[in-house]
XYZ file of C-alpha atoms in Angstrom:
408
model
C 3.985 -172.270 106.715
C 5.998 -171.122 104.015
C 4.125 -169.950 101.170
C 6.319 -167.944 98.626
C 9.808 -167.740 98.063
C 12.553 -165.152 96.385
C 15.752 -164.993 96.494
C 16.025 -162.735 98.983
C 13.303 -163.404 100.986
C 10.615 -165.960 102.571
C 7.482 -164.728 102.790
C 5.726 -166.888 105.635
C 2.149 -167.034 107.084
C 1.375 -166.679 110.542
C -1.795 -166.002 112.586
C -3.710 -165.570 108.679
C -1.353 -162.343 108.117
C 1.722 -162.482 105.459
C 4.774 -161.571 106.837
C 8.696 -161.830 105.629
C 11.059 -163.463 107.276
C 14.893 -162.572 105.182
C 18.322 -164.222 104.663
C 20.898 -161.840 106.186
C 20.188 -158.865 104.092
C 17.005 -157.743 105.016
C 17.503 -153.832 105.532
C 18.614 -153.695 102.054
C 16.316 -156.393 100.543
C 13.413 -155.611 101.504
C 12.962 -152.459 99.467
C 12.630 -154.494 96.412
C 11.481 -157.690 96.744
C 8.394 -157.268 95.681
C 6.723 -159.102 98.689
C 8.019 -156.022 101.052
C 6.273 -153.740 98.723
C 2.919 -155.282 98.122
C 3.025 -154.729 102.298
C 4.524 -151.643 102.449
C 6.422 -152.270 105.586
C 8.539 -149.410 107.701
C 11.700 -150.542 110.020
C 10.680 -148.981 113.099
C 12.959 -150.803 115.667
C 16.126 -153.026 115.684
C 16.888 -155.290 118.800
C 20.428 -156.501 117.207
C 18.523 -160.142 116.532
C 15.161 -159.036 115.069
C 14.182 -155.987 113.231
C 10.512 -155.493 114.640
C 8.387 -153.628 111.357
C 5.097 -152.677 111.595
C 2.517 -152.252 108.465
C -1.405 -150.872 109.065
C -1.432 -152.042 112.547
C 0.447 -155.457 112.498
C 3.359 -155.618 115.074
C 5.684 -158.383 113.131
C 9.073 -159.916 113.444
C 11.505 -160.053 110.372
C 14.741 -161.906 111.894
C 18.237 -162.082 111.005
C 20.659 -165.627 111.661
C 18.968 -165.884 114.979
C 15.110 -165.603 114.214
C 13.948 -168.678 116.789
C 15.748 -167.964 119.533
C 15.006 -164.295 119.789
C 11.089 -164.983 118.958
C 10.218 -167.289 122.057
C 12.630 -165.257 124.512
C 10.609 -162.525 126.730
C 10.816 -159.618 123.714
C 9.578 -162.139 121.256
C 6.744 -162.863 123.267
C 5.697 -159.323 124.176
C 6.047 -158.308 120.409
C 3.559 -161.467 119.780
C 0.736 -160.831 121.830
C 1.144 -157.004 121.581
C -0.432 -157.902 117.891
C -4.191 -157.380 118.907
C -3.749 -154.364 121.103
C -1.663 -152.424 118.885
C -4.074 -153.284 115.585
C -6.564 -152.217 117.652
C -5.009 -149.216 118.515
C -3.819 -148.399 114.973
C -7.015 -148.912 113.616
C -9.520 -147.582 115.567
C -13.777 -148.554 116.822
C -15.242 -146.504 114.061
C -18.502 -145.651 113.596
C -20.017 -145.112 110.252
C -24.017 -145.898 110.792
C -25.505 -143.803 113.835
C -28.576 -141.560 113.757
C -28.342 -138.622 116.052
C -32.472 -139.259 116.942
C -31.683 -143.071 117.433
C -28.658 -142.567 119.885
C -30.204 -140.060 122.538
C -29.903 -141.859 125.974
C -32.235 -141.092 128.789
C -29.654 -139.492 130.599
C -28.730 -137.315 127.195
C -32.637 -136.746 127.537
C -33.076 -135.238 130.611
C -29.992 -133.091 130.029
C -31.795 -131.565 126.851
C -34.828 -131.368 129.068
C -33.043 -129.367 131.256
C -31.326 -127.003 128.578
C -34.171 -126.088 126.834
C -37.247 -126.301 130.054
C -38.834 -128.856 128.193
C -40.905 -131.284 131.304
C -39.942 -134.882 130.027
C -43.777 -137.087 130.019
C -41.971 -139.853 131.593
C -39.773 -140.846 133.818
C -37.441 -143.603 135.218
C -37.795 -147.003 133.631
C -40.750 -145.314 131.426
C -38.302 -143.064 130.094
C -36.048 -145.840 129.021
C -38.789 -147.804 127.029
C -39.976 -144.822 125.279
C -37.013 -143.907 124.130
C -35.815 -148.201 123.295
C -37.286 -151.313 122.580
C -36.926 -155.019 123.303
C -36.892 -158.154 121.791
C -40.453 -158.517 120.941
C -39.946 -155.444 118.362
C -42.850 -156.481 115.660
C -41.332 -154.551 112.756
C -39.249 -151.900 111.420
C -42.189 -149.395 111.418
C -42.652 -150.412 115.277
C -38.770 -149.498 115.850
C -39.113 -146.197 113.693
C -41.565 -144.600 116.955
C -38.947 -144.655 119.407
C -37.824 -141.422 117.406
C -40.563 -139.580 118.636
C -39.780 -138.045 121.974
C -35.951 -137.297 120.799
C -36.867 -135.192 118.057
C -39.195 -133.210 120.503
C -35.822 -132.488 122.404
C -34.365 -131.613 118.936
C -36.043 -128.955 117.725
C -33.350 -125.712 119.030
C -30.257 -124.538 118.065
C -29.228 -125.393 121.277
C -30.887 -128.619 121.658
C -29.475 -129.512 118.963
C -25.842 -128.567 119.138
C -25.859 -130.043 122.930
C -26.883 -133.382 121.679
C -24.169 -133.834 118.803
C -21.589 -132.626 121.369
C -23.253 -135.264 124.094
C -23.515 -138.123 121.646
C -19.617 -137.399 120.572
C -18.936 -137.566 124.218
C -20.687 -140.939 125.112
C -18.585 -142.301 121.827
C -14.811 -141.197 123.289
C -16.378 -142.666 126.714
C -17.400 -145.808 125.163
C -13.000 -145.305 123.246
C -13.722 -145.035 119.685
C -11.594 -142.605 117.198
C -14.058 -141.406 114.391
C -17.744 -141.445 113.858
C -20.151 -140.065 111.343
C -23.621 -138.997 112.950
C -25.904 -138.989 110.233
C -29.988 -136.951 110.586
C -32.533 -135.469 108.609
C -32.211 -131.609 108.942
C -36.102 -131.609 107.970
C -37.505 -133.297 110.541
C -36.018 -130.206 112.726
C -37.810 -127.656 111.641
C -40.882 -128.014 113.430
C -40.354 -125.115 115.722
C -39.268 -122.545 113.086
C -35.690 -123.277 112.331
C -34.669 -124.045 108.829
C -32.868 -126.360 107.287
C -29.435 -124.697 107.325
C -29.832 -123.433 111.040
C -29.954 -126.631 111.781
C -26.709 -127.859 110.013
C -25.094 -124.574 111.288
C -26.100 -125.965 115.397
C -25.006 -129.643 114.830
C -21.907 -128.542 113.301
C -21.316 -125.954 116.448
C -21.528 -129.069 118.738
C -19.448 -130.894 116.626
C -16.443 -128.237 117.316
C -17.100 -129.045 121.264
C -15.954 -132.554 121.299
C -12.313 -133.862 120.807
C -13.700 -137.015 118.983
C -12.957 -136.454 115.317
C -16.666 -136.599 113.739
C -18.312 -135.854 110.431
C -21.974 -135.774 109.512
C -24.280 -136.608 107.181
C -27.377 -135.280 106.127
C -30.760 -137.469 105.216
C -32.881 -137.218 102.958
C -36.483 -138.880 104.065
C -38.661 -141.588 102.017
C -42.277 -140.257 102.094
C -44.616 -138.500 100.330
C -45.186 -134.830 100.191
C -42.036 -133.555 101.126
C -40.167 -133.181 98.028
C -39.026 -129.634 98.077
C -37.235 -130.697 101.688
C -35.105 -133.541 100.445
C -34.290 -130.768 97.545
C -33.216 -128.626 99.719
C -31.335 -131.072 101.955
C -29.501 -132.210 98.448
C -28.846 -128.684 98.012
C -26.988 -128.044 101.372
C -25.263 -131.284 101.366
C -23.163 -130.134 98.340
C -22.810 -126.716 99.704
C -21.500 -127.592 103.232
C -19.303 -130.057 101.751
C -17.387 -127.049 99.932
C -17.216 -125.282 103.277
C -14.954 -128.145 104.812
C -12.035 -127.147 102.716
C -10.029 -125.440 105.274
C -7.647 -121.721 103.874
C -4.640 -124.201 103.555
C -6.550 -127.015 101.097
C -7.091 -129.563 104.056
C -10.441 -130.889 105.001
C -11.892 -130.187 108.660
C -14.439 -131.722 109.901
C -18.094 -130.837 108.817
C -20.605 -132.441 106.276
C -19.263 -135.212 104.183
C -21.938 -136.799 102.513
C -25.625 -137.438 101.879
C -28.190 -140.581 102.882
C -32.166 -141.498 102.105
C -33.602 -142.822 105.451
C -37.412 -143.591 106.585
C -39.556 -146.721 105.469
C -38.175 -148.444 102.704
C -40.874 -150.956 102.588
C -43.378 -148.066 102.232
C -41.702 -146.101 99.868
C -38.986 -148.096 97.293
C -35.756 -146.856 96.341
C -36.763 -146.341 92.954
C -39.057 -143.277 93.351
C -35.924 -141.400 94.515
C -33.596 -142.049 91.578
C -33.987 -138.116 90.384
C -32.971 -136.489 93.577
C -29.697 -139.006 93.978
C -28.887 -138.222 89.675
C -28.563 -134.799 90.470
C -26.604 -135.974 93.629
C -24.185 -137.432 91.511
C -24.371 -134.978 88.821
C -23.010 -132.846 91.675
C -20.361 -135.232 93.041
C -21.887 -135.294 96.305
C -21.069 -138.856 98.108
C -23.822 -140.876 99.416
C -25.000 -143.755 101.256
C -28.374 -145.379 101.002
C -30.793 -147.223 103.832
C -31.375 -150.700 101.203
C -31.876 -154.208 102.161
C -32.896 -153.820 105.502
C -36.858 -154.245 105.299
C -36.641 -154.792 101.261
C -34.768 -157.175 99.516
C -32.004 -157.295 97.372
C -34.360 -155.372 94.837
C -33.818 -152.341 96.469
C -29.865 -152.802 97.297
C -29.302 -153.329 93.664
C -31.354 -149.891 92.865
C -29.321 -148.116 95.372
C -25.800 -149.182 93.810
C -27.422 -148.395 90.499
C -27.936 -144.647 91.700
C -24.029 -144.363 92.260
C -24.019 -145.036 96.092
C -20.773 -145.873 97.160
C -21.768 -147.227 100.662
C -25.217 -149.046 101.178
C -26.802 -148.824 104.788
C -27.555 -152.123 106.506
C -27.700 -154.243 102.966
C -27.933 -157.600 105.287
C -30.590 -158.765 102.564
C -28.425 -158.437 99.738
C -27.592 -162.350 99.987
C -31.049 -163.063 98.746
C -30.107 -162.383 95.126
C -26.214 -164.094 94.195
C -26.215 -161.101 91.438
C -26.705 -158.427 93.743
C -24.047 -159.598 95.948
C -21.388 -159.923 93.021
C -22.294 -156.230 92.454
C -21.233 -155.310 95.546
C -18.094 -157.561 95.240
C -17.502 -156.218 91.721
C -18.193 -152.256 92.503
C -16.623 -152.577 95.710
C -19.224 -150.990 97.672
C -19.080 -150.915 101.726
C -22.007 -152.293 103.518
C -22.670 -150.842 106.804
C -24.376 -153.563 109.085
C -26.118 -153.158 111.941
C -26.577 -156.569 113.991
C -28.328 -155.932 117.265
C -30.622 -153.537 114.853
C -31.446 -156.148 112.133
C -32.142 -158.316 115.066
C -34.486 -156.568 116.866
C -36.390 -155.236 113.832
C -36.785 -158.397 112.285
C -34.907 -157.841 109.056
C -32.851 -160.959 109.538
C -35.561 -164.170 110.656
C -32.526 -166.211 112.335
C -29.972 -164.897 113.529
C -28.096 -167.777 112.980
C -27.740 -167.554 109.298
C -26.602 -164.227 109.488
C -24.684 -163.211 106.917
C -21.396 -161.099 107.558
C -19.427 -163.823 107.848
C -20.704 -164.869 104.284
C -20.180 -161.353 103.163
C -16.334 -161.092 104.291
C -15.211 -164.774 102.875
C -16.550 -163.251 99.518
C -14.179 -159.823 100.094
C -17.060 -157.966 100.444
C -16.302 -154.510 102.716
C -18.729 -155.155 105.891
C -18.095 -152.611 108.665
C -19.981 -152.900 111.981
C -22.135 -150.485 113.374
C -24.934 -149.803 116.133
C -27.650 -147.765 113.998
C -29.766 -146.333 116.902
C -27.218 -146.987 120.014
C -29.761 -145.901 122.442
C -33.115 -147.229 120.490
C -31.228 -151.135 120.715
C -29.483 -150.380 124.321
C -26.099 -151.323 122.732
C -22.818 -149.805 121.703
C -20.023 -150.366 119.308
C -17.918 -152.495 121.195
C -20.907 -154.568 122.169
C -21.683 -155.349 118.407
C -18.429 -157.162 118.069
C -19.186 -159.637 121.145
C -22.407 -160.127 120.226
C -21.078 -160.929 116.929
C -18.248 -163.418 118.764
C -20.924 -164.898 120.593
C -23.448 -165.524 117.879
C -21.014 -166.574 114.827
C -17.915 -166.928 116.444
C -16.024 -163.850 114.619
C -12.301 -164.321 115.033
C -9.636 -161.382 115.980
C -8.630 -161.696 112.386
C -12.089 -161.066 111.158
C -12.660 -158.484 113.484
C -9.351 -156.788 112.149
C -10.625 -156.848 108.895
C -13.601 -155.450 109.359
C -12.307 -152.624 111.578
C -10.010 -151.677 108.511
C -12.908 -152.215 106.310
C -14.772 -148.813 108.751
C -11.225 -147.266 108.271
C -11.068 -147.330 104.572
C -14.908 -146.809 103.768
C -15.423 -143.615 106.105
C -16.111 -140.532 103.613
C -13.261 -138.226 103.648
């Protein structure tokens, strides 16, 4: 369908994605009209009948006098159904919500057993529903448990460093391009280590793997342990500093900061302090909101500065909230196998991404606690085929959507 027209060019829809198909001039055209700009395209190819142009991903044709009959011969063809393989490609599985505690395997377990001479207290299928849980998850609280016997294994330098570097590896298995591993450097201290030994052995591992991977560092909801999440603040803002490489670039290291633990126990709002002087600092962050509160607490969270919120799936239960979102143009992570199996979404069926993306809010997907909900990234997208339907151009979107909302 044709849907704008300049002189130069047609601007046509196919497949939900704009592209331009020119009059005879299109090498020289296309650098104005302002169609070709809003889409930044680049000639990358020229088969005499069709200049092939790609832009973020999208393989399209642009033809000259001869568009039809080059489009449905055998290069035509190829160059059409290359289109989801090469966004995919281009784009990336990113992950952006995926606690280190939450994504220890049992066979990342008994390696860290091994490493350290820890004796595992269970075994086999036991091992696997310690360390999971099923469908008849009760609650949020009941899912939090499962991070006991991981952050037993978690409590060395070298435990530590082994599992970022083993969790890194299951990711590039499992073929995604980035991830951000996100834990509490507090709740590893337990055997003597402080704070910043602990950043200093996660971001060791993090050198091992190929996978390009940033982390970042949660504060806990609770009572009692102010002067931690202090510190943690603290630490965040310095090891964000150290990623600027000699030559100005940015490696690889800590990116940003996150409050995590029982949000139905202990609101948002008791934390706005520690995330002012967050801000007051310029030190990115995401917040757990929405997930077991309401929209209450997603709404606090944005008003703290939080550029990405974590989960937010309950944010549809207030229309203001969610125009915030649209308006601020924050990134939601969601989490659906998670909000499933702790209850923070009562059917399943009204689940509302799909709501989310019509309104242009930025959803990506992600898997939480891969290991705690037995799942993986690529599995979150055909669940999410299965349960709603998603289309490849929704899925496109939203795999941009993890591109552009990853902290840099």
């Amino acid at each position: 369908d044709v849907s704008v027209k300049s002189i130069n060019c047609v601007c046509a829809r196919t497949n939900k994605q704009f592209i331009l198909i020119d009059t005879p001039n299109t090498e020289n055209e296309i650098k104005w009209c302002e169609h070709a700009i809003l889409w930044e395209f680049e000639v990358f190819e020229d088969c005499g009948n069709c200049i092939a142009m790609e832009q973020s991903g999208y393989i399209i044709k642009l033809n000259t006098k001869r568009f039809r009959e080059c489009i449905t011969g055998e290069r035509g063809l190829q160059m059409g159904t290359d289109l989801k393989e090469a966004t995919e490609q281009k784009l990336g599985y990113g992950e952006l919500h995926l606690h280190l505690d939450g994504a220890i395997t049992p066979d990342i377990a008994k390696k860290l057993a091994v490493l350290q001479g820890i004796r595992l207290p269970y075994e086999g299928e036991q091992l696997s529903q310690v360390l999971s849980v099923g469908e008849d998850c009760q609650s949020l609280n009941e899912f939090l448990q499962c991070f006991a016997l991981p952050l037993k294994l978690l409590q060395t330098k070298e435990g530590i460093s082994e599992a970022v570097y083993l969790v890194q590896e299951e990711l590039k298995a499992e073929g995604l391009s980035y991830a951000e591993l996100r834990f509490a450097p507090q709740l590893h201290c337990q055997d003597g280590l402080s704070q910043a030994q602990v950043i200093e052995a996660a971001l060791e591992g993090l050198k091992r793997s190929t996978l390009p991977c940033n982390l970042i560092l949660c504060c806990m909801r609770g009572t009692g342990n102010e002067k931690e999440n202090e510190e943690t603040m603290e630490l965040t803002g310095e090891y964000i500093k150290k990623r600027i490489l000699p030559e100005g670039k940015k490696g690889y290291g800590v990116v940003a900061m996150d409050l995590a633990g029982a949000e139905a126990l202990y609101p948002t709002y008791k934390y706005k302090e520690l995330f002012k002087k967050a801000a007051d600092k310029e030190i990115p962050f995401t917040i757990h909101a929405g997930e077991a509160g309401g929209a209450a607490e997603v709404a606090c969270a944005i008003e703290m500065g939080a550029a990405r919120i974590g989960h937010g799936v309950r944010s549809y239960e207030d229309p203001a909230v969610v125009r915030m979102i649209c308006e601020k143009g924050i990134f939601l992570e969601m989490c659906p196998t998670s909000n499933r199996i702790t209850k923070a979404v009562q059917d399943m069926k009204a689940y509302p991404l799909r709501e989310y993306l019509s309104q242009g809010i930025r959803v990506a997907v992600c898997t939480d606690d891969m290991a705690i909900c037995r799942t993986e990234l690529k599995k979150e997208f055909d669940y999410l085929k299965k349960l709603m339907g998603l289309t490849e151009e929704e899925k496109v979107q939203i795999l941009k959507n993890t591109s552009d909302g990853a902290f840099s």
